Structures are given as structure tokens and as C-alpha cells.
CSV table of C-alpha atoms in Angstrom, one decimal:
chain,number,residue,atom,x,y,z
A,1,MET,CA,62.8,-49.5,133.2
A,2,ALA,CA,64.2,-47.6,130.4
A,3,GLN,CA,66.4,-48.8,127.3
A,4,VAL,CA,69.2,-47.1,127.4
A,5,SER,CA,72.2,-47.7,124.5
A,6,MET,CA,75.7,-46.9,125.0
A,7,THR,CA,79.4,-47.6,123.4
A,8,VAL,CA,81.2,-49.8,125.8
A,9,ASN,CA,85.1,-50.2,124.9
A,10,GLY,CA,83.8,-49.5,121.3
A,11,LYS,CA,81.5,-51.7,121.0
A,12,ALA,CA,77.9,-50.8,120.7
A,13,VAL,CA,75.7,-51.9,123.8
A,14,SER,CA,72.3,-51.9,125.5
A,15,GLY,CA,69.8,-53.3,128.1
A,16,GLU,CA,67.1,-52.4,130.5
A,17,VAL,CA,67.8,-50.1,133.3
A,18,GLU,CA,66.2,-48.5,136.5
A,19,GLY,CA,66.5,-44.9,136.8
A,20,ARG,CA,68.5,-45.7,139.9
A,21,THR,CA,70.8,-48.3,138.4
A,22,LEU,CA,74.2,-46.4,138.8
A,23,LEU,CA,76.8,-47.2,136.0
A,24,VAL,CA,79.1,-49.5,137.3
A,25,GLU,CA,76.2,-51.8,138.4
A,26,PHE,CA,75.5,-51.4,134.4
A,27,LEU,CA,78.9,-52.5,133.7
A,28,ARG,CA,79.7,-55.0,135.9
A,29,THR,CA,76.0,-57.0,136.3
A,30,GLY,CA,74.5,-55.6,133.1
A,31,LEU,CA,77.7,-56.5,131.0
A,32,GLY,CA,79.8,-58.3,132.4
A,33,LEU,CA,82.4,-56.2,132.6
A,34,THR,CA,83.6,-56.6,136.5
A,35,GLY,CA,87.4,-54.8,136.1
A,36,THR,CA,85.4,-51.8,137.0
A,37,HIS,CA,85.8,-52.2,140.9
A,38,VAL,CA,83.0,-50.8,144.3
A,39,GLY,CA,85.3,-50.1,147.0
A,40,CYS,CA,83.6,-47.5,149.0
A,41,ASP,CA,80.2,-47.1,146.8
A,42,THR,CA,80.4,-43.3,148.8
A,43,SER,CA,82.2,-41.4,145.7
A,44,GLN,CA,85.5,-41.2,147.8
A,45,CYS,CA,87.7,-44.5,146.7
A,46,GLY,CA,88.0,-43.8,143.0
A,47,ALA,CA,87.8,-47.6,142.5
A,48,CYS,CA,85.3,-47.6,139.6
A,49,VAL,CA,86.6,-44.6,137.9
A,50,VAL,CA,85.7,-45.5,134.1
A,51,HIS,CA,85.4,-43.1,131.3
A,52,ILE,CA,82.7,-41.1,129.6
A,53,ASP,CA,82.9,-39.6,126.3
A,54,GLY,CA,87.1,-39.2,127.5
A,55,GLU,CA,86.6,-37.7,130.9
A,56,SER,CA,87.2,-39.8,134.6
A,57,VAL,CA,84.0,-40.0,136.1
A,58,LYS,CA,83.1,-42.2,139.3
A,59,ALA,CA,81.0,-44.5,138.0
A,60,CYS,CA,79.4,-45.3,141.5
A,61,THR,CA,77.7,-41.8,141.6
A,62,VAL,CA,76.2,-41.7,137.7
A,63,PHE,CA,73.3,-43.3,137.0
A,64,ALA,CA,73.2,-45.5,134.2
A,65,ALA,CA,70.4,-43.8,132.1
A,66,ALA,CA,72.6,-40.6,132.4
A,67,ALA,CA,75.3,-42.6,130.3
A,68,ASP,CA,72.8,-42.7,127.5
A,69,GLY,CA,74.3,-42.3,124.2
A,70,ALA,CA,77.9,-41.5,125.4
A,71,GLU,CA,81.3,-43.4,124.6
A,72,ILE,CA,82.2,-45.3,128.2
A,73,THR,CA,86.0,-46.9,128.3
A,74,THR,CA,86.5,-48.9,131.7
A,75,ILE,CA,90.2,-51.3,131.9
A,76,GLU,CA,88.5,-53.6,129.8
A,77,GLY,CA,88.6,-50.8,127.1
A,78,MET,CA,92.6,-49.8,128.0
A,79,ALA,CA,95.3,-53.0,126.5
A,80,ASN,CA,96.3,-52.8,123.2
A,81,ALA,CA,94.4,-54.1,120.3
A,82,ASP,CA,96.8,-56.9,120.1
A,83,GLY,CA,95.7,-58.3,124.0
A,84,THR,CA,99.1,-56.6,125.3
A,85,LEU,CA,99.5,-54.5,127.9
A,86,SER,CA,99.2,-50.4,127.3
A,87,VAL,CA,102.7,-48.8,128.2
A,88,LEU,CA,100.6,-47.1,131.3
A,89,GLN,CA,99.5,-50.7,132.2
A,90,GLN,CA,103.1,-52.0,131.9
A,91,ALA,CA,104.5,-49.6,134.0
A,92,PHE,CA,102.2,-50.2,136.7
A,93,GLN,CA,103.3,-53.9,136.4
A,94,ASP,CA,107.4,-52.7,136.4
A,95,HIS,CA,107.0,-50.4,139.2
A,96,HIS,CA,105.2,-52.7,141.2
A,97,GLY,CA,102.5,-49.7,141.5
A,98,LEU,CA,100.0,-52.0,142.9
A,99,GLN,CA,100.2,-54.9,145.7
A,100,CYS,CA,96.3,-56.0,146.4
A,101,GLY,CA,95.1,-54.3,142.7
A,102,PHE,CA,91.6,-53.4,143.9
A,103,CYS,CA,92.2,-49.7,143.2
A,104,THR,CA,93.7,-50.7,140.2
A,105,PRO,CA,91.8,-49.7,136.9
A,106,GLY,CA,90.4,-46.5,138.8
A,107,MET,CA,94.5,-45.6,139.2
A,108,VAL,CA,94.6,-46.6,135.8
A,109,MET,CA,91.6,-45.0,134.2
A,110,SER,CA,92.3,-41.4,136.5
A,111,ALA,CA,95.9,-41.3,135.9
A,112,ALA,CA,95.0,-42.1,131.6
A,113,ASP,CA,92.8,-38.7,131.7
A,114,LEU,CA,95.6,-37.1,133.6
A,115,LEU,CA,98.0,-38.0,130.9
A,116,LYS,CA,95.2,-37.1,128.2
A,117,THR,CA,95.5,-33.5,129.0
A,118,ASN,CA,99.0,-32.8,131.0
A,119,PRO,CA,101.1,-35.5,129.4
A,120,SER,CA,104.1,-34.7,131.4
A,121,PRO,CA,102.5,-34.1,134.8
A,122,THR,CA,105.4,-33.2,137.6
A,123,GLU,CA,105.3,-35.1,140.6
A,124,HIS,CA,103.3,-33.0,142.3
A,125,GLU,CA,100.4,-32.7,139.7
A,126,ILE,CA,100.3,-36.6,139.4
A,127,ARG,CA,99.5,-36.6,143.3
A,128,ASP,CA,97.2,-33.8,143.4
A,129,TRP,CA,95.5,-35.5,140.2
A,130,LEU,CA,95.1,-39.3,142.3
A,131,GLU,CA,93.1,-37.3,145.2
A,132,GLY,CA,90.5,-38.9,144.1
A,133,ASN,CA,92.0,-42.4,143.9
A,134,ILE,CA,92.8,-44.2,147.2
A,135,CYS,CA,95.2,-47.3,147.8
A,136,ARG,CA,95.7,-48.5,151.3
A,137,CYS,CA,99.0,-50.9,149.7
A,138,THR,CA,101.2,-48.5,148.3
A,139,GLY,CA,101.4,-45.4,150.1
A,140,TYR,CA,101.1,-44.1,146.1
A,141,HIS,CA,104.5,-43.9,146.0
A,142,ASN,CA,105.6,-46.3,143.2
A,143,ILE,CA,101.9,-45.4,141.5
A,144,VAL,CA,103.0,-42.5,141.0
A,145,LYS,CA,106.6,-43.6,139.3
A,146,ALA,CA,104.5,-45.7,137.3
A,147,ILE,CA,102.4,-42.7,135.9
A,148,GLN,CA,105.8,-41.0,135.6
A,149,ALA,CA,107.3,-44.0,133.4
A,150,ALA,CA,104.3,-44.0,131.0
A,151,ALA,CA,104.5,-40.2,130.7
A,152,ALA,CA,108.1,-40.6,129.6
A,153,THR,CA,107.4,-43.7,127.8
A,154,MET,CA,104.5,-42.2,125.8
A,155,SER,CA,106.2,-39.0,125.1
A,156,GLY,CA,109.8,-40.8,124.0
A,157,GLN,CA,107.4,-42.9,121.7
A,158,ALA,CA,105.7,-39.6,120.5
A,159,GLN,CA,109.1,-37.7,119.8
A,160,ALA,CA,110.1,-41.0,117.4
A,161,ALA,CA,106.4,-41.0,115.9
A,162,GLU,CA,107.7,-36.9,114.7
B,1,MET,CA,68.2,-46.5,147.2
B,2,TYR,CA,64.4,-46.0,146.5
B,3,ALA,CA,62.9,-46.3,143.3
B,4,PHE,CA,62.2,-43.1,141.2
B,5,ASP,CA,61.6,-42.3,137.6
B,6,TYR,CA,64.6,-40.9,135.8
B,7,LEU,CA,63.3,-37.7,133.1
B,8,LYS,CA,65.7,-36.3,130.8
B,9,PRO,CA,64.2,-33.3,128.8
B,10,SER,CA,65.8,-31.3,126.7
B,11,THR,CA,64.5,-27.6,127.3
B,12,LEU,CA,64.0,-25.8,129.9
B,13,ASP,CA,59.8,-25.7,129.6
B,14,ASP,CA,59.8,-29.1,129.8
B,15,ALA,CA,62.0,-29.6,132.8
B,16,ALA,CA,59.7,-27.2,134.6
B,17,ALA,CA,56.8,-28.9,133.7
B,18,ALA,CA,58.6,-32.9,134.9
B,19,LEU,CA,59.4,-30.9,138.2
B,20,ALA,CA,55.7,-29.8,138.8
B,21,ARG,CA,55.3,-34.0,139.5
B,22,GLU,CA,54.9,-33.9,143.0
B,23,ASP,CA,58.5,-35.3,145.4
B,24,ALA,CA,59.8,-34.9,141.6
B,25,GLN,CA,63.2,-33.3,142.5
B,26,ALA,CA,65.9,-31.7,140.0
B,27,ILE,CA,69.0,-33.3,139.5
B,28,SER,CA,72.7,-31.6,137.7
B,29,GLY,CA,75.8,-33.8,138.5
B,30,GLY,CA,74.9,-35.7,141.2
B,31,GLN,CA,77.9,-35.9,143.1
B,32,THR,CA,76.3,-35.0,146.2
B,33,LEU,CA,72.5,-35.9,145.5
B,34,ILE,CA,73.2,-39.7,144.8
B,35,PRO,CA,75.4,-40.6,147.6
B,36,THR,CA,72.2,-38.4,149.5
B,37,LEU,CA,69.7,-41.0,147.8
B,38,LYS,CA,72.3,-44.2,148.0
B,39,ALA,CA,71.8,-43.2,152.2
B,40,ARG,CA,67.9,-43.5,151.8
B,41,LEU,CA,67.9,-39.6,153.2
B,42,ALA,CA,65.9,-38.9,150.2
B,43,GLN,CA,62.8,-40.5,148.3
B,44,PRO,CA,62.1,-38.5,145.1
B,45,SER,CA,59.0,-39.4,143.0
B,46,ALA,CA,61.5,-38.6,140.2
B,47,LEU,CA,64.4,-37.2,139.0
B,48,VAL,CA,64.6,-34.1,136.4
B,49,ASP,CA,68.1,-34.7,135.3
B,50,LEU,CA,69.3,-31.2,134.0
B,51,THR,CA,71.7,-31.8,132.1
B,52,GLY,CA,70.5,-32.1,129.1
B,53,ILE,CA,69.1,-28.4,128.2
B,54,ALA,CA,71.7,-27.0,125.9
B,55,GLU,CA,70.8,-23.3,127.2
B,56,MET,CA,71.9,-24.4,130.7
B,57,ARG,CA,75.8,-25.0,129.5
B,58,GLY,CA,78.3,-22.6,128.7
B,59,ILE,CA,80.4,-19.8,129.5
B,60,ALA,CA,80.6,-16.3,128.7
B,61,VAL,CA,82.6,-13.4,129.5
B,62,ALA,CA,81.8,-10.0,128.1
B,63,ASP,CA,81.1,-6.3,129.3
B,64,GLY,CA,83.1,-6.8,132.6
B,65,THR,CA,80.8,-10.0,133.9
B,66,VAL,CA,81.6,-13.7,133.4
B,67,THR,CA,78.2,-15.5,132.5
B,68,ILE,CA,78.2,-19.1,133.7
B,69,GLY,CA,75.3,-22.0,132.6
B,70,GLY,CA,73.7,-23.8,135.6
B,71,ALA,CA,75.6,-27.4,134.0
B,72,THR,CA,78.4,-26.1,133.3
B,73,CYS,CA,80.7,-28.5,135.4
B,74,HIS,CA,83.1,-27.4,137.7
B,75,ALA,CA,86.5,-29.1,135.5
B,76,ALA,CA,84.7,-26.7,132.4
B,77,VAL,CA,84.9,-23.9,134.5
B,78,ALA,CA,88.8,-24.4,136.2
B,79,GLY,CA,90.1,-25.1,132.4
B,80,SER,CA,88.6,-22.5,131.0
B,81,ALA,CA,91.0,-20.1,129.1
B,82,GLU,CA,88.4,-17.2,129.1
B,83,ILE,CA,87.2,-17.3,132.7
B,84,ARG,CA,91.1,-17.5,133.9
B,85,ALA,CA,91.9,-14.1,131.6
B,86,ALA,CA,89.2,-12.3,133.4
B,87,PHE,CA,88.8,-13.5,136.7
B,88,PRO,CA,91.2,-16.0,138.0
B,89,ALA,CA,90.5,-16.5,141.1
B,90,LEU,CA,87.1,-18.4,140.0
B,91,CYS,CA,89.1,-21.2,138.3
B,92,ASP,CA,91.1,-21.6,141.0
B,93,LEU,CA,88.3,-22.0,143.5
B,94,ALA,CA,86.1,-24.2,141.0
B,95,GLY,CA,89.7,-26.4,140.4
B,96,ARG,CA,89.5,-27.5,143.9
B,97,ILE,CA,86.6,-28.3,144.0
B,98,GLY,CA,86.3,-32.1,145.1
B,99,ASP,CA,88.6,-34.6,143.1
B,100,PRO,CA,89.1,-34.1,139.4
B,101,GLN,CA,86.8,-37.0,138.9
B,102,VAL,CA,83.6,-34.9,141.0
B,103,ARG,CA,84.8,-32.2,138.9
B,104,ASN,CA,84.0,-33.5,135.7
B,105,ARG,CA,80.5,-34.0,137.5
B,106,GLY,CA,79.4,-31.5,139.6
B,107,THR,CA,78.1,-28.4,138.3
B,108,ILE,CA,78.0,-24.6,139.5
B,109,GLY,CA,73.9,-24.3,139.4
B,110,GLY,CA,73.6,-27.9,141.4
B,111,SER,CA,76.6,-26.4,144.3
B,112,VAL,CA,74.3,-23.0,144.5
B,113,ALA,CA,71.1,-24.8,144.7
B,114,ASN,CA,72.0,-27.3,147.5
B,115,ASN,CA,74.4,-24.4,149.4
B,116,ASP,CA,76.1,-26.9,151.1
B,117,PRO,CA,77.6,-24.9,154.8
B,118,SER,CA,80.9,-25.9,153.0
B,119,ALA,CA,80.5,-26.0,149.5
B,120,CYS,CA,83.1,-23.6,147.8
B,121,TYR,CA,81.1,-21.9,145.0
B,122,PRO,CA,78.4,-20.2,147.6
B,123,ALA,CA,81.6,-17.8,148.7
B,124,ALA,CA,82.6,-16.8,145.3
B,125,VAL,CA,78.9,-16.3,144.6
B,126,LEU,CA,78.0,-14.0,147.8
B,127,GLY,CA,81.8,-12.4,147.8
B,128,THR,CA,81.2,-10.8,144.4
B,129,GLY,CA,77.4,-10.0,144.8
B,130,ALA,CA,76.7,-12.6,141.7
B,131,THR,CA,73.4,-12.9,140.3
B,132,VAL,CA,71.4,-16.2,140.6
B,133,VAL,CA,69.5,-16.7,137.3
B,134,THR,CA,66.6,-18.5,137.8
B,135,ASN,CA,64.2,-19.9,135.1
B,136,SER,CA,61.7,-17.3,136.1
B,137,ARG,CA,64.1,-14.4,138.0
B,138,GLU,CA,67.1,-12.7,138.9
B,139,ILE,CA,68.1,-13.2,142.5
B,140,PRO,CA,71.3,-11.3,144.0
B,141,ALA,CA,73.3,-13.4,146.0
B,142,ASP,CA,72.7,-10.5,149.2
B,143,GLU,CA,68.9,-12.3,148.7
B,144,TYR,CA,69.5,-15.6,147.7
B,145,PHE,CA,71.0,-17.2,150.3
B,146,GLN,CA,69.2,-17.7,153.7
B,147,GLY,CA,70.5,-20.4,155.7
B,148,MET,CA,72.8,-23.9,155.7
B,149,PHE,CA,70.9,-25.7,152.8
B,150,THR,CA,68.5,-22.5,152.8
B,151,THR,CA,68.1,-20.4,149.3
B,152,ALA,CA,65.2,-18.1,147.9
B,153,LEU,CA,64.8,-20.8,145.5
B,154,GLU,CA,60.6,-21.8,145.1
B,155,GLU,CA,59.9,-25.2,144.7
B,156,GLY,CA,60.6,-26.4,141.4
B,157,GLU,CA,62.6,-23.0,140.1
B,158,ILE,CA,66.1,-24.2,138.2
B,159,VAL,CA,69.4,-22.2,138.6
B,160,THR,CA,70.0,-21.7,135.1
B,161,ALA,CA,73.2,-19.6,135.5
B,162,LEU,CA,75.4,-17.5,137.5
B,163,ARG,CA,76.2,-14.1,136.6
B,164,PHE,CA,79.6,-13.0,138.1
B,165,PRO,CA,81.0,-8.9,138.1
B,166,VAL,CA,84.3,-9.1,137.7
B,167,PRO,CA,86.7,-8.3,140.5
B,168,GLN,CA,89.5,-5.7,140.3
B,169,LYS,CA,91.5,-8.8,142.4
B,170,ALA,CA,89.9,-11.7,144.5
B,171,ALA,CA,91.5,-14.6,145.6
B,172,TYR,CA,89.6,-17.6,147.7
B,173,ALA,CA,91.2,-19.2,150.8
B,174,LYS,CA,90.4,-23.0,151.4
B,175,PHE,CA,91.6,-25.1,154.7
B,176,VAL,CA,90.5,-28.5,153.2
B,177,GLN,CA,89.1,-30.9,155.5
B,178,PRO,CA,90.6,-33.7,153.7
B,179,ALA,CA,88.3,-36.6,154.1
B,180,SER,CA,85.4,-34.7,152.4
B,181,ARG,CA,87.3,-31.9,150.6
B,182,PHE,CA,85.0,-29.7,151.3
B,183,ALA,CA,86.3,-26.6,153.0
B,184,LEU,CA,86.8,-26.4,156.9
B,185,THR,CA,86.5,-23.0,156.4
B,186,GLY,CA,87.0,-20.7,153.2
B,187,VAL,CA,87.3,-17.4,152.4
B,188,PHE,CA,86.5,-15.5,149.1
B,189,VAL,CA,87.6,-11.9,149.0
B,190,ALA,CA,87.3,-9.6,145.7
B,191,LYS,CA,87.9,-6.3,145.6
B,192,TYR,CA,85.2,-3.4,143.5
B,193,SER,CA,85.7,0.0,142.6
B,194,GLY,CA,82.8,0.3,145.3
B,195,GLY,CA,84.7,-1.3,148.4
B,196,VAL,CA,86.1,-4.9,149.2
B,197,ARG,CA,83.3,-8.0,149.8
B,198,VAL,CA,84.2,-11.0,151.9
B,199,ALA,CA,82.1,-14.6,152.0
B,200,VAL,CA,82.7,-16.9,154.2
B,201,THR,CA,81.9,-20.8,153.9
B,202,GLY,CA,82.4,-23.8,155.8
B,203,ALA,CA,82.4,-21.8,159.4
B,204,SER,CA,78.9,-21.0,160.3
B,205,GLU,CA,76.0,-22.9,161.4
B,206,LYS,CA,74.2,-20.4,159.0
B,207,GLY,CA,75.8,-21.3,155.8
B,208,VAL,CA,77.5,-18.5,153.8
B,209,PHE,CA,78.1,-14.8,155.5
B,210,ARG,CA,79.5,-11.9,154.5
B,211,TRP,CA,82.2,-10.5,157.2
B,212,ALA,CA,81.2,-6.9,157.4
B,213,GLU,CA,83.8,-5.8,159.8
B,214,ALA,CA,86.8,-7.3,157.6
B,215,GLU,CA,85.0,-5.3,154.9
B,216,ALA,CA,84.9,-2.4,155.9
B,217,ALA,CA,88.4,-2.3,156.6
B,218,LEU,CA,89.8,-3.9,153.4
B,219,SER,CA,87.8,-1.3,151.9
B,220,THR,CA,90.3,1.8,153.6
B,221,GLU,CA,92.7,-0.3,152.4
B,222,PHE,CA,93.2,-4.1,150.9
B,223,SER,CA,96.3,-5.6,153.2
B,224,GLU,CA,96.9,-8.0,155.5
B,225,GLY,CA,97.5,-5.6,158.0
B,226,SER,CA,94.2,-3.9,157.9
B,227,LEU,CA,92.8,-7.3,159.4
B,228,ALA,CA,94.6,-6.8,161.8
B,229,GLY,CA,92.9,-7.2,165.7
B,230,LEU,CA,89.7,-8.3,163.8
B,231,SER,CA,87.8,-11.3,164.7
B,232,VAL,CA,84.7,-13.3,164.1
B,233,PRO,CA,83.1,-15.0,167.5
B,234,ALA,CA,83.1,-18.5,168.3
B,235,ASP,CA,79.2,-18.0,169.1
B,236,GLY,CA,77.3,-19.4,166.3
B,237,MET,CA,80.6,-21.8,164.5
B,238,ILE,CA,80.0,-25.2,163.4
B,239,GLY,CA,81.1,-27.6,166.0
B,240,ASP,CA,81.9,-31.0,164.8
B,241,ILE,CA,84.6,-33.5,164.9
B,242,HIS,CA,87.1,-31.7,162.4
B,243,GLY,CA,86.9,-28.3,164.6
B,244,SER,CA,85.5,-26.9,167.3
B,245,PRO,CA,83.7,-23.5,166.8
B,246,ASP,CA,86.5,-21.5,168.4
B,247,TYR,CA,89.0,-22.8,165.5
B,248,ARG,CA,86.4,-22.2,163.2
B,249,ALA,CA,86.6,-18.5,164.4
B,250,HIS,CA,89.9,-18.3,164.6
B,251,LEU,CA,90.1,-20.2,161.0
B,252,VAL,CA,88.0,-17.2,159.1
B,253,GLY,CA,90.5,-14.5,160.4
B,254,VAL,CA,93.5,-16.7,159.3
B,255,MET,CA,91.8,-17.6,155.4
B,256,THR,CA,90.5,-13.9,155.3
B,257,ARG,CA,94.2,-12.7,155.4
B,258,ARG,CA,95.3,-15.5,153.3
B,259,ALA,CA,93.1,-14.3,150.8
B,260,VAL,CA,93.8,-11.1,150.7
B,261,ALA,CA,97.6,-12.0,150.6
B,262,ALA,CA,96.5,-14.1,147.6
B,263,ALA,CA,94.8,-11.4,145.8
B,264,GLY,CA,97.6,-9.3,145.8
């Protein structure tokens, strides 16, 4: 067992892990942050996407020990400070970008990474980016619409702030 | 997964010492190795994480050579403005590996050390005649790849960097296997003043290989037309649920023509 320390959603946390403990296990079982889901556990489906130092990764395919010292953001860290949904989360609700909701945490985390580097992606770029996130309910259409809407809202907010 | 010790050295010497331990295994981005461990297809005593070694990260473009540290992730290569200015085909290849999350973790050194027969990077390394730099020597691409999952690496040897000679023009054409996002067949074509190199991944049971006839034809005239009538035999091609040996042999021709067209 080894001690790991990291910052998760802005809070310093630490815990004992085995070498083989996956980051997603540490988040869910160790920290009780069960918003990050395990879908396939084979690096395919993207339900477990979190951010490590701002970049989206599949938490089922990273060891907790490899994230020692890193800054992690999970879906629990995505809402606004007052507890209301962030623009991106609200857009998923407004555009019915989910049905069962199982893939949604990964979709939101993946989309947030896309919008950070590409604030106004085309439909093609969004679909291409979501290659590693599988949804069996929606057919992706409303997920893409939600991300497009979030991008438009965010760029409007950015312009208003200028 | 079976249990193992996880070690993250910060120097190459410490990594080499850790890898000297019996049944120790190097890990870089882990995007292939972690699924392999989950399936209990490997049982290392220790995993030695190479991503904490500063000298194994980074990109340098100088004097007609692109040098990429072994622990540099695919996303960093895909997004490098420096590489794109000199050798855009390499960025395009890196940007189509797996998916965005895999590209944020998976590394060039890991891909080349693993030498999966359907991986993309081996095609670029062999297709450019790149140099595989390790912690003990430099290995030319033509000597490095020795068959499916087999390379010239010795036990415990670490791929520290790849050095690519910048071609006059190049392109990678990938026919993606959509479930795995590996290449069902991929062809890397690169034109140098001394001739053209053509490397094929995903097709052969022997892993990445050079297509000598296409190289000769394209070296005479770099055009799709000069490939007319050329084909590779289906013998020795991979046959699986996704495609027969005949199908892959056919794809080699198609993807080579597409790569030449894309290179312009």
C-alpha cells in the first residue's frame, strides 16, 4: 500500500492505495464520489471520464498512484459555486441530452475539455471528439445539440463580459 | 488485476535499476497495458512508470529532424505547432489514434515499444526510417521492428525518444476499425530526396512492413498512377472477424493510393 495525495474538486485529499488501485476506484470507493461511473471498464465507453490537470482521461485506465499530486476534477466539481448547474450541465437538461443518464458524467467531462480548447466547435468536431464516449439511449443527437448550445451560451457570456 | 508494486522513478538510471527487478514491466500511458493487466494477461511483479522522467518528455524540431520524447502523449504530438509546421502528417497520425482521452495518456514510446500489429505509430517510424533512441543505444527503424509485438529492445531497455527525418511530403491513410479505433489497415507514405518509403500497419501477421514494389514505383514517379497494377499477396495477411486476408491485401493498395493522393 502507498499513500497518495491529490486535489479533487479543489479539496486536498489523501488515502492508501494498492499499486493496482484505479483512479476511478479511489474516487468512487475511497472518496465516495460516485458521480464518475464505470461502464465498460475496458477503456471504451467513457462513462468514467474525469480531468487530470485539466485534461480529460478515462479514470478506469489510470492508476490512482499515477495521479499522485495531480489536480482532479470530477462531475461533482462541475456545478457552480452556489450549487446551480453549470452552463454545460444546464444545456444537457434543456436539450434532453440524456435519457438514462449513465453516460452523462463522462459526456459532460469530455465536452468540457473540448470547449476549453475549442470554444465554438462544429457539429463534426463535436461528434469526432465524442468518439470515446458511448451513449446507448440518445443516438447522440441531443448531446451534440446540448454541447452546441452550451458553446453558444458561453461565447455570449464571454462577449458580454468584454 | 494481479497485485504489483507501482514505482515512479524520476531519472532514467533509477528506472533502469527498477526494471532490473525480476518480472518488472515498464508502463508509460498504460492505455494498452492497463486493459491487458485487467484481463490478467500479464503478471508483473512491479510496474515502473516512465512518465515522471523529465528528459523523456517533450518535442524538438531542428535541422530537418523531429525528436519526440518517449513519454510524450499523442495529444501533445497532434497539437504541436512546431511539428505541424515541419511534418504535418505526423500530427495527423497522432490525432487519429484512439479517442481524445486515450490520446491524453497514451505515449509514442509506449506504442513503439509495444509494436501492436495494428498500431499507427510503427507505420510512421518505419515509413520515415526513424531512429529509435533507447537508454543504451540508437536503433534504425529497419532493424527495430521484428514482427508482431516483437522488437529489437532488450529486456528492461527503455525507448527514450524517436527521431524522425522530416520528409519532403508525407501522409498517413488509415482505414479505421471503428470498435477498437486501431487501423484495420493503415499506410504511411513519405517522400525524401533519396526515394520514397511506404510502411503498412494493421495488415500483416508479421506486423508493420515496408512495401518494396510500391516504394520503387513511387520513387520513379510520385503519383497514384504509378501504383497501377501493383498489389500485395493475401498470403500472410491478418484474417479475423473484421476482414479477411484478401480484404486487407486489397486495402493495402487502396490506402497506399489514398496516402499518395493526400501527400499531394
